[in-house]
Coordinates of C-alpha atoms in Angstrom, one line a residue:
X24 CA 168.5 117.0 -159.3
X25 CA 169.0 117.1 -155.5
X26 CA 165.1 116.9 -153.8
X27 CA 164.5 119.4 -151.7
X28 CA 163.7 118.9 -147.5
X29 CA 159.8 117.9 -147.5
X30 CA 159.2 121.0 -145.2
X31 CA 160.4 122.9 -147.7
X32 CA 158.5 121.3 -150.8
X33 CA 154.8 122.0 -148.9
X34 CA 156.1 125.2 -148.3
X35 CA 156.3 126.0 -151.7
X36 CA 153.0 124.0 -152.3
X37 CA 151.2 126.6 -149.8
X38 CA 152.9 129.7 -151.3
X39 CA 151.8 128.5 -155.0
X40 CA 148.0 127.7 -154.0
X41 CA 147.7 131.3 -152.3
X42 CA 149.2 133.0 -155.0
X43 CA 146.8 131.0 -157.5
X44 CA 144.2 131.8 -154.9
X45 CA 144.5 135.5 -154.8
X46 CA 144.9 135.6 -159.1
X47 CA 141.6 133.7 -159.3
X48 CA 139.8 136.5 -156.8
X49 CA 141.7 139.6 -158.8
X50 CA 140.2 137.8 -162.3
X51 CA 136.6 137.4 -160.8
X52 CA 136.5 141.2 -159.3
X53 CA 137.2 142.1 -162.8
X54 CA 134.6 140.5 -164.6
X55 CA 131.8 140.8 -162.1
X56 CA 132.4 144.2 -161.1
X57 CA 132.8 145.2 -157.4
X58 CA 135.4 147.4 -155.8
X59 CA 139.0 146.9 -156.6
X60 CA 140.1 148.2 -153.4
X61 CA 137.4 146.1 -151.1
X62 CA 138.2 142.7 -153.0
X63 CA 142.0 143.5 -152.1
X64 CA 141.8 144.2 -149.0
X65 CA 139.4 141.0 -147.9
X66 CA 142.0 138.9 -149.6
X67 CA 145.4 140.4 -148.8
X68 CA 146.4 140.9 -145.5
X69 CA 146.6 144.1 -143.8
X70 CA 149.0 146.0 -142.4
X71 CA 150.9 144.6 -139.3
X72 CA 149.1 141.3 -140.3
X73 CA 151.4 138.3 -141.3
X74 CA 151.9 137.1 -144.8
X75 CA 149.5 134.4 -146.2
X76 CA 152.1 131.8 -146.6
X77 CA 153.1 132.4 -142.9
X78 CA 149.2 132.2 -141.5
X79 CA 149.0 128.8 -143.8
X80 CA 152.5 127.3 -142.2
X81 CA 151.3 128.3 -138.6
X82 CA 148.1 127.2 -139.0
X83 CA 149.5 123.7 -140.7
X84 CA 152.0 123.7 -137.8
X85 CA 149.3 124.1 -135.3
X86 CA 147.8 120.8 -136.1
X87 CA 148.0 118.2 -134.0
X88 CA 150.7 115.8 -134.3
X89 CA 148.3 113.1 -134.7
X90 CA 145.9 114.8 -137.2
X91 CA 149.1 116.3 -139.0
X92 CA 150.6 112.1 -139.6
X93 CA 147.1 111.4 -141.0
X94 CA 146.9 110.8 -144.8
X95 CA 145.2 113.4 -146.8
X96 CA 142.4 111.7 -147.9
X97 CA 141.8 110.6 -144.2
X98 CA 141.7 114.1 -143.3
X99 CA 139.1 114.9 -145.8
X100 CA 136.9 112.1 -145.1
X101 CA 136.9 113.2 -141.2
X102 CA 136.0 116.8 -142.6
X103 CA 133.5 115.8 -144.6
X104 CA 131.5 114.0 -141.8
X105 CA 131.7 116.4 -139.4
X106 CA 130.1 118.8 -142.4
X107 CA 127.7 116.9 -142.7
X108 CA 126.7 116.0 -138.9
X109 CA 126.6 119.9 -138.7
X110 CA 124.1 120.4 -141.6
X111 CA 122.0 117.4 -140.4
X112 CA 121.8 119.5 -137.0
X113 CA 120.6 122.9 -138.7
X114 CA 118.1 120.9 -140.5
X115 CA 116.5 119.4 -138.2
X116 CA 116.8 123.3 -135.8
X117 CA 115.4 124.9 -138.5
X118 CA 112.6 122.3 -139.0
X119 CA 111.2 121.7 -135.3
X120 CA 109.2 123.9 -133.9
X121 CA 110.1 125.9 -130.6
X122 CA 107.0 124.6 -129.2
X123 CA 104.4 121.7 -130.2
X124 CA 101.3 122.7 -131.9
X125 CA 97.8 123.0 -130.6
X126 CA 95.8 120.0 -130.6
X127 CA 92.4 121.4 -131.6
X128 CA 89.7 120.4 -129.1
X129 CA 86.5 119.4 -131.1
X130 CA 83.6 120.1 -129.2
X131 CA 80.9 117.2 -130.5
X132 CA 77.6 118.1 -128.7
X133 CA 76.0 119.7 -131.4
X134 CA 76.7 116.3 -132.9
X135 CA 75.5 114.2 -130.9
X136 CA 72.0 116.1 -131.0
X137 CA 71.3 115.6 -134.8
X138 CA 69.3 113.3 -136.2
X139 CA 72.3 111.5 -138.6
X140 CA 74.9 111.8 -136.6
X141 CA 77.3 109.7 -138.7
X142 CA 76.7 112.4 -141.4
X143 CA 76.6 115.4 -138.9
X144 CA 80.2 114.4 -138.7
X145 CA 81.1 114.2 -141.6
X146 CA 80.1 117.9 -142.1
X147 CA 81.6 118.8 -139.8
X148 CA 85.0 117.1 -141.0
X149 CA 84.9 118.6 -144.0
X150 CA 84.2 122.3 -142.6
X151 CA 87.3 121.8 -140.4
X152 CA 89.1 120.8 -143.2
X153 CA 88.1 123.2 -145.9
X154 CA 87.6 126.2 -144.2
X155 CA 85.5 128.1 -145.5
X156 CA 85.0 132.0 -144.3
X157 CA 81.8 131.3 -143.7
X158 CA 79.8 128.2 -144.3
X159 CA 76.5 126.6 -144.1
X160 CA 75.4 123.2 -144.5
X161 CA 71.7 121.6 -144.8
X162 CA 70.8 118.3 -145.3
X163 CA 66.8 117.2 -145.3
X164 CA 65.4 113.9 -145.8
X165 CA 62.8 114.7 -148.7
X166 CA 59.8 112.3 -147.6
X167 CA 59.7 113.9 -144.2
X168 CA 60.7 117.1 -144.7
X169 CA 63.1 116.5 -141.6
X170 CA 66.5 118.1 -141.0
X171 CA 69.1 114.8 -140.5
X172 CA 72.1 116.7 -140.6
X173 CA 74.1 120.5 -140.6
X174 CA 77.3 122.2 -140.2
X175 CA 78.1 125.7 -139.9
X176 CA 81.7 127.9 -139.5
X177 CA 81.9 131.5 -139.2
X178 CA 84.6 133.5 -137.2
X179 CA 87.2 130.7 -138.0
X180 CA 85.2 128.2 -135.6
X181 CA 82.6 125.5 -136.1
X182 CA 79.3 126.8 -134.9
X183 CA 77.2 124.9 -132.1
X184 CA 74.0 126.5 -133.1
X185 CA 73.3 127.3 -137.3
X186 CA 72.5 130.8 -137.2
X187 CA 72.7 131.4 -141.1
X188 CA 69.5 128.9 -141.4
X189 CA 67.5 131.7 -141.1
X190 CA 68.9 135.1 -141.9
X191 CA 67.9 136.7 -145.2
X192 CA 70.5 139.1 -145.9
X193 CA 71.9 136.4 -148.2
X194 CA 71.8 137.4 -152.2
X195 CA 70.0 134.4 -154.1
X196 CA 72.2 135.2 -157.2
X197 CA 71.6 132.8 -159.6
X198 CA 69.4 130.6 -157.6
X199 CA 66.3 133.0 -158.7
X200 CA 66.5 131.6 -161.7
X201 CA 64.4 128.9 -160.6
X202 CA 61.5 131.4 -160.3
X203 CA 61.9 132.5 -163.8
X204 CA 61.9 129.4 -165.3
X205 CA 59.1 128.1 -163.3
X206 CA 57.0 131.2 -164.3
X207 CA 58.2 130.1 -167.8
X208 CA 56.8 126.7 -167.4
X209 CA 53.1 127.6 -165.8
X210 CA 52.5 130.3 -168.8
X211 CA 52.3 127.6 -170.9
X212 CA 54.4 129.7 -173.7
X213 CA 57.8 128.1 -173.3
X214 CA 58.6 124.3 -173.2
X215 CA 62.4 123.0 -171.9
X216 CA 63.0 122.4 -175.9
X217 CA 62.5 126.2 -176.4
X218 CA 65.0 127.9 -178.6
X219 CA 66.1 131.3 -176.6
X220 CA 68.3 133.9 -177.9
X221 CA 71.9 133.8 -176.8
X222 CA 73.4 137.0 -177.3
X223 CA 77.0 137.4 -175.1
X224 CA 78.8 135.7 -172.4
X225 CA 76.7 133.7 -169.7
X226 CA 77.8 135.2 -166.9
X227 CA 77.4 139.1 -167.9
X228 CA 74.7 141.4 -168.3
X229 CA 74.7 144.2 -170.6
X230 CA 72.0 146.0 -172.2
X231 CA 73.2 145.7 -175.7
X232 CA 72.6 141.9 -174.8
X233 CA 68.5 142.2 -174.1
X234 CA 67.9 144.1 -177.9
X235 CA 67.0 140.9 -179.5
X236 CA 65.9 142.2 -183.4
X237 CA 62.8 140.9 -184.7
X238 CA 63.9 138.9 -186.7
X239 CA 66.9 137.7 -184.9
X240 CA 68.6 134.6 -186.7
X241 CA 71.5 134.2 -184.2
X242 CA 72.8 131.8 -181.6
X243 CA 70.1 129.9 -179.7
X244 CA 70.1 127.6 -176.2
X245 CA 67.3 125.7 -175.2
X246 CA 65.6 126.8 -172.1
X247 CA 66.6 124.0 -169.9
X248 CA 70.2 124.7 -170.9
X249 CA 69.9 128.3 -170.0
X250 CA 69.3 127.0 -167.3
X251 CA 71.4 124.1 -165.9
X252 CA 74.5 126.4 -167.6
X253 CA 73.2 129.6 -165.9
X254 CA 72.9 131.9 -168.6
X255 CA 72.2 135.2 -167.8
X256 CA 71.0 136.8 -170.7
X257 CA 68.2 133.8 -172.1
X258 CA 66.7 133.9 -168.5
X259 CA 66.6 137.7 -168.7
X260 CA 65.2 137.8 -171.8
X261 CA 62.4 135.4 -170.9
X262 CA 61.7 136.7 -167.7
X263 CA 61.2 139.9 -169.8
X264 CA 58.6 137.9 -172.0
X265 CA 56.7 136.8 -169.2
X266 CA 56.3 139.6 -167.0
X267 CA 56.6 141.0 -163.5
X268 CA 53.2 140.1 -162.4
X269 CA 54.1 135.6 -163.4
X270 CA 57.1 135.9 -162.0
X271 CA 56.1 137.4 -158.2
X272 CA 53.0 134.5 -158.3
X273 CA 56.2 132.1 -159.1
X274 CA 58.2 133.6 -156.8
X275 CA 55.1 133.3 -154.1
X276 CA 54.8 129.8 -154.3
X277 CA 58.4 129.3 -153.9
X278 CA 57.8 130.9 -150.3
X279 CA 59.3 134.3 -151.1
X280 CA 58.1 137.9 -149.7
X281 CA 56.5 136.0 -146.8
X282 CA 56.2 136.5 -143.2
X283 CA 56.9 133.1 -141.3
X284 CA 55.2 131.8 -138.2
X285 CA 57.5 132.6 -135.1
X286 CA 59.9 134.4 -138.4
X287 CA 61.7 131.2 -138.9
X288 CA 63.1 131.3 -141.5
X289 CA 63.6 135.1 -142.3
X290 CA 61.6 136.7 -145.1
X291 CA 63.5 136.1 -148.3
X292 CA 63.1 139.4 -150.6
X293 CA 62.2 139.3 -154.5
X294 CA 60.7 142.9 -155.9
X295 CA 60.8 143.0 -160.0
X296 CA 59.9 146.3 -161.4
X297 CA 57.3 146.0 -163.7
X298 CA 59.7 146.9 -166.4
X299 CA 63.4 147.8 -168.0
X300 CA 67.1 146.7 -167.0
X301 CA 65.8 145.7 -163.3
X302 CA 63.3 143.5 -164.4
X303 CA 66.3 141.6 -166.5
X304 CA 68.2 141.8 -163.9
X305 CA 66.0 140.1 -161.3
X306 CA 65.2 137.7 -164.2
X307 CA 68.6 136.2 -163.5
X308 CA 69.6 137.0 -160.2
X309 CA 72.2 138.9 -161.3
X310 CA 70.8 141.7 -158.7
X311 CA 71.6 142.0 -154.8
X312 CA 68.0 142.7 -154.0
X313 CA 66.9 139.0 -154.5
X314 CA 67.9 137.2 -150.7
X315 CA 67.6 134.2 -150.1
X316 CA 68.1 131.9 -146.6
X317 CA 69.1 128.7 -146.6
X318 CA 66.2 127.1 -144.8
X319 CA 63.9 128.1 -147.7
X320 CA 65.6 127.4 -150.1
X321 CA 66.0 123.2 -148.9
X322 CA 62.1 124.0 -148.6
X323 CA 62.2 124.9 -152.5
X324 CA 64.0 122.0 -153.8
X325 CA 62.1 119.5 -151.5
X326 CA 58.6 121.1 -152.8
X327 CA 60.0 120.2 -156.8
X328 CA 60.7 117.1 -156.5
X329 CA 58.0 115.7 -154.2
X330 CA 55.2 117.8 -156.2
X331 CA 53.8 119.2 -152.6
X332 CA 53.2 123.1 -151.8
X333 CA 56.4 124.5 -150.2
X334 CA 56.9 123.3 -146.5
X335 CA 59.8 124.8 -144.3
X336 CA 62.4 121.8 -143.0
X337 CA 61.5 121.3 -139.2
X338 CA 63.5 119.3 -136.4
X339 CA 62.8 118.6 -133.1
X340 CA 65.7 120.4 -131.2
X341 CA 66.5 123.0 -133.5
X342 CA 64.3 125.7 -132.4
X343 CA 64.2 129.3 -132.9
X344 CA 66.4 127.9 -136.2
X345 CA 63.7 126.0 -137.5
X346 CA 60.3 124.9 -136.6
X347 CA 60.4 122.4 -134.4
X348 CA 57.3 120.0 -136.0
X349 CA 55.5 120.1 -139.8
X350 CA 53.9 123.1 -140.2
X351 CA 51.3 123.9 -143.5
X352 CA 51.6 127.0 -145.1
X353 CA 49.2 129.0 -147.2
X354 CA 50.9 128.7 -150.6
X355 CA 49.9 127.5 -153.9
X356 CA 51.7 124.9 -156.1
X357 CA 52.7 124.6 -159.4
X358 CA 51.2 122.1 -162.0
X359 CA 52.7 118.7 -162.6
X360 CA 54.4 119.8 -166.1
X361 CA 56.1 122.6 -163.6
X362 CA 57.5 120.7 -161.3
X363 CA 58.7 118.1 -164.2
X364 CA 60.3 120.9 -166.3
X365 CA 61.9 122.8 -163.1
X366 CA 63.2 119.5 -162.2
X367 CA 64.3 118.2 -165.1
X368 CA 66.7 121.4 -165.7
X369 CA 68.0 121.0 -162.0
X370 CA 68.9 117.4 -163.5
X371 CA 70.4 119.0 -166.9
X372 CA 72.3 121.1 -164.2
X373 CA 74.4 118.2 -163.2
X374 CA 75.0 116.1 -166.8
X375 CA 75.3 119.2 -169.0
X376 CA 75.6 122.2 -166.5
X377 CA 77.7 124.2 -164.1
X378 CA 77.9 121.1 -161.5
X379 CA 78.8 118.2 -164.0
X380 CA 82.5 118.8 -163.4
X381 CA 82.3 118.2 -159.2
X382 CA 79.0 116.4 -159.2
X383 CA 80.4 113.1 -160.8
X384 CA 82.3 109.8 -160.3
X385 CA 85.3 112.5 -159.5
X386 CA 84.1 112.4 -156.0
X387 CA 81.6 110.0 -155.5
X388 CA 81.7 106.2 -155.8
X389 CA 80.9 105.2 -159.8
X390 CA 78.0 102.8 -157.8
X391 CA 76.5 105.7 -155.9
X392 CA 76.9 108.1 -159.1
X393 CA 74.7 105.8 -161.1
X394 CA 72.1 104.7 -158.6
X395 CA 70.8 108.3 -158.5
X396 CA 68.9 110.9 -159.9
X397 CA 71.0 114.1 -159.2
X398 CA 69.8 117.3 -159.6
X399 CA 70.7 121.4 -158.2
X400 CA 71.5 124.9 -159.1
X401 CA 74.6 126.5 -158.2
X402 CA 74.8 130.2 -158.2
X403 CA 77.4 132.9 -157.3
X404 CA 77.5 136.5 -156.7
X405 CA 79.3 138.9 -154.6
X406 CA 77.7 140.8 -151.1
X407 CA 78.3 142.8 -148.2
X408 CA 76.1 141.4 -145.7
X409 CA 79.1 140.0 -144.7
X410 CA 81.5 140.9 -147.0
X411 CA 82.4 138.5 -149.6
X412 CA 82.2 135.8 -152.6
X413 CA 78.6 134.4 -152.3
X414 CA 78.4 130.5 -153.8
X415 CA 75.7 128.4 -153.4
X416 CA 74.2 125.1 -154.5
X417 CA 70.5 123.9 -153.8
X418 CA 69.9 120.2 -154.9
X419 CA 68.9 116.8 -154.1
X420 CA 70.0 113.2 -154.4
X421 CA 67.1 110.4 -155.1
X422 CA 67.8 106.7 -155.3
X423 CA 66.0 105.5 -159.0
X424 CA 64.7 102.3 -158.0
X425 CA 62.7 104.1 -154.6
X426 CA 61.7 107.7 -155.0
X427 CA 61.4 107.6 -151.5
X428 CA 65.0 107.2 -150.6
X429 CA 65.8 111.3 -151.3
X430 CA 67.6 114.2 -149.5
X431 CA 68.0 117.7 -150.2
X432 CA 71.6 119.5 -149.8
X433 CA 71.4 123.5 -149.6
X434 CA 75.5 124.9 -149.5
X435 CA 76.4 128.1 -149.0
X436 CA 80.1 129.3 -148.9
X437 CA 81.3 132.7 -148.4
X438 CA 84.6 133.2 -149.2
X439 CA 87.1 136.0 -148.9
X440 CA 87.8 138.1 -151.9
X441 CA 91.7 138.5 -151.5
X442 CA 92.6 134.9 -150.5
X443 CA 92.5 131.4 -152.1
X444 CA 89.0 129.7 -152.0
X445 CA 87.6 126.4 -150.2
X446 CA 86.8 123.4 -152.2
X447 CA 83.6 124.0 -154.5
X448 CA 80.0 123.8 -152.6
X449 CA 79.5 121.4 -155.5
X450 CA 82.4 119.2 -154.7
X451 CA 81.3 119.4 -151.0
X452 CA 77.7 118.6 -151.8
X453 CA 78.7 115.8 -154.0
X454 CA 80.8 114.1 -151.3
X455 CA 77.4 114.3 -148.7
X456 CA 75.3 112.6 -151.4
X457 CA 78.2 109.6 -151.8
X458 CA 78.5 109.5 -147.8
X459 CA 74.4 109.6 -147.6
X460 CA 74.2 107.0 -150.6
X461 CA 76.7 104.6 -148.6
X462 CA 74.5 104.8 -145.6
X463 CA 70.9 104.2 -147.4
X464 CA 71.2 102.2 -150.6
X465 CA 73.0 99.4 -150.1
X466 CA 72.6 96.6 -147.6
X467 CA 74.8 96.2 -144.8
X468 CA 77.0 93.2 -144.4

């Protein structure tokens, strides 16, 4: 058979692909639905419009005579690169940013002023970084009841001056628990071994969970565990046993319901009813009533594990935040098997509690982790004075081999109720102990 002219032959190649073409687009309106008419007419030309097979000729005809003599796989290569150099430079539009971003400008002096600075700044990293709604940080050195180091952010910027230290409009939530089990301790009728009633989840607080039957042969937790796991029923129900009147002279020597010189800090609030669901309630903290400030409570833990009567953290050049020198104050202390038992839970707190899982060798050095005696509370509850998730942790870090080689870390977070959270105040408290540690324990090289 006679071949046909090559013009010819890629004529017929053209008018074969657009008829395959067009079949292939009539086949795939059919199965997926669509209009008939619309498909058509986007793939067939229109009226007064010229045939496919001419459009394709013209358009192969319009080529240049130098692009139309290259090979066909030269052609596709050439294509393929400029493809590509086209989606490289939408990539990188899309990605870079009409203009550069802000640098932030970190304004040190309040820095510079503390009495760590090294650990004032890294506070105040980790504020930046975390971003908390609103946040307070206090660390004290435990021997001289001295403020080293603090952070604060609130209104999406770090603080120069920390307000929070002494405003009381701050729900304890579980961190009254500490009063209860105190009161527990000086009674003399419970011990940290003490079998309590565990009726219901931890963190609820139901009536039907405080009708204990007399004779009540169900689920027990020892006392300290109430405690470091922060169990609202057991704590309710001993607060219950001991009675309103032990648990204000606990809450008393723990520094609340007073009026402090100059007001600093605020008076923290804790009213029991004599009897009934409030008296459960403040039992636990599970109540809004029960405010706390920050600055007592680093006075709290700092009284616990130095056995003194509650002092309130002073620093030179922190004044009308905090007292400015060491200052007595007419309050009682607990006995020695007090401060042991309450201590001792704030330890349990942190090997069997609600900190173990952020208070470990997960952020802190394994050295560090070991060469302390870690205790704290955390607590959690939601107010309105601002607006938001309350969580707090009160604790404090103290070397093993010197007792005098201790700080106290008070957190308090706030966090927004319809967005994601900040790290943990544990795993933010943990990572100032391992900084502190770093600094004091170990000899410098």
């Amino acid at each position: 058979m006679e071949l046909q002219p090559y013009e010819k032959r890629i004529r017929n190649r053209y008018i074969a692909i657009a008829v395959f073409f067009a079949c292939c687009v009539f086949i795939a309106s059919c199965i997926f639905g669509g209009s008939d008419d619309e498909d058509m007419a986007d793939t067939l030309p229109q009226a007064g419009e010229a045939p496919i097979t001419e459009l394709m000729a013209d358009s192969a005809k319009s080529a240049s005579p130098k692009t139309a003599n290259k090979p066909l796989q030269k052609q596709a290569e050439t294509t393929d690169a400029e493809d590509l150099a086209n989606t490289q430079a939408s990539i990188t539009d899309a990605v870079t940013p009409e203009e550069p971003p802000e640098v932030e400008v970190i304004d040190s002096t309040h820095i510079k002023k503390q009495k760590n600075v090294f650990l004032a700044e890294k506070i105040d990293q980790m504020l930046r970084r975390f971003k908390p709604l609103y946040g307070v940080v206090l660390v004290v050195d435990a021997p001289t009841n001295e403020i080293i180091a603090w952070g604060e952010r609130r209104d999406e910027q770090i603080q120069q001056q920390p307000d929070y230290f002494v405003r009381n409009t701050f729900p304890a939530a579980s961190l009254a628990k500490t009063i209860t089990i105190a009161a527990a301790m000086e009674s003399n009728r419970f011990s940290l071994n003490s079998k309590i009633p565990e009726i219901g989840a931890h963190h609820t607080l139901y009536k039907r969970q405080l009708k204990v039957p007399e004779n009540y042969t169900g689920p027990t937790i020892e006392l300290q565990d109430a405690y470091a796991k922060s169990a609202n029923q057991p704590l309710a129900y001993i607060g219950m046993n001991v009675g309103a009147k032990k648990l204000r002279s606990a809450a008393h020597n723990l520094g609340y319901n007073m009026n402090f010189p100059s007001g600093i800090p605020g008076r923290s609030s804790y009213t029991p009813p004599d009897t009934g669901y409030g008296l459960a309630e403040a039992s636990c903290g599970f109540t809004e009533a029960t405010t706390l400030t920050p600055l007592l409570a680093a006075a709290q833990v700092r009284s616990i594990i130095t056995k003194k009567p509650l002092e309130i953290p002073w620093a030179e050049n922190l004044a009308p935040f905090a007292p400015n020198k060491r200052l007595a104050l007419d309050v009682s202390k607990f006995s020695d098997n007090t401060y042991y038992g309450v201590r001792a839970s704030m330890i349990r707190s942190i090997t069997n509690g609600t900190a173990r899982k952020q208070i470990s060798t997960k952020n802190m050095a394994r050295k560090n982790f070991e060469a302390l005696d870690i205790g704290g509370k955390t607590g959690s509850l939601d107010g309105h004075d601002p607006y938001g998730r309350y969580e707090w942790f009160m604790g404090f870090a103290q070397s093993k081999t010197d007792k005098n080689k201790a700080i106290v870390v008070v957190i308090l977070q706030i966090h927004d109720l319809q967005k994601v959270r900040s790290q943990p105040a544990t795993q933010v408290a943990a990572m100032i102990m391992n900084y502190w540690a770093h600094q004091n324990l170990w000899e410098k090289k």
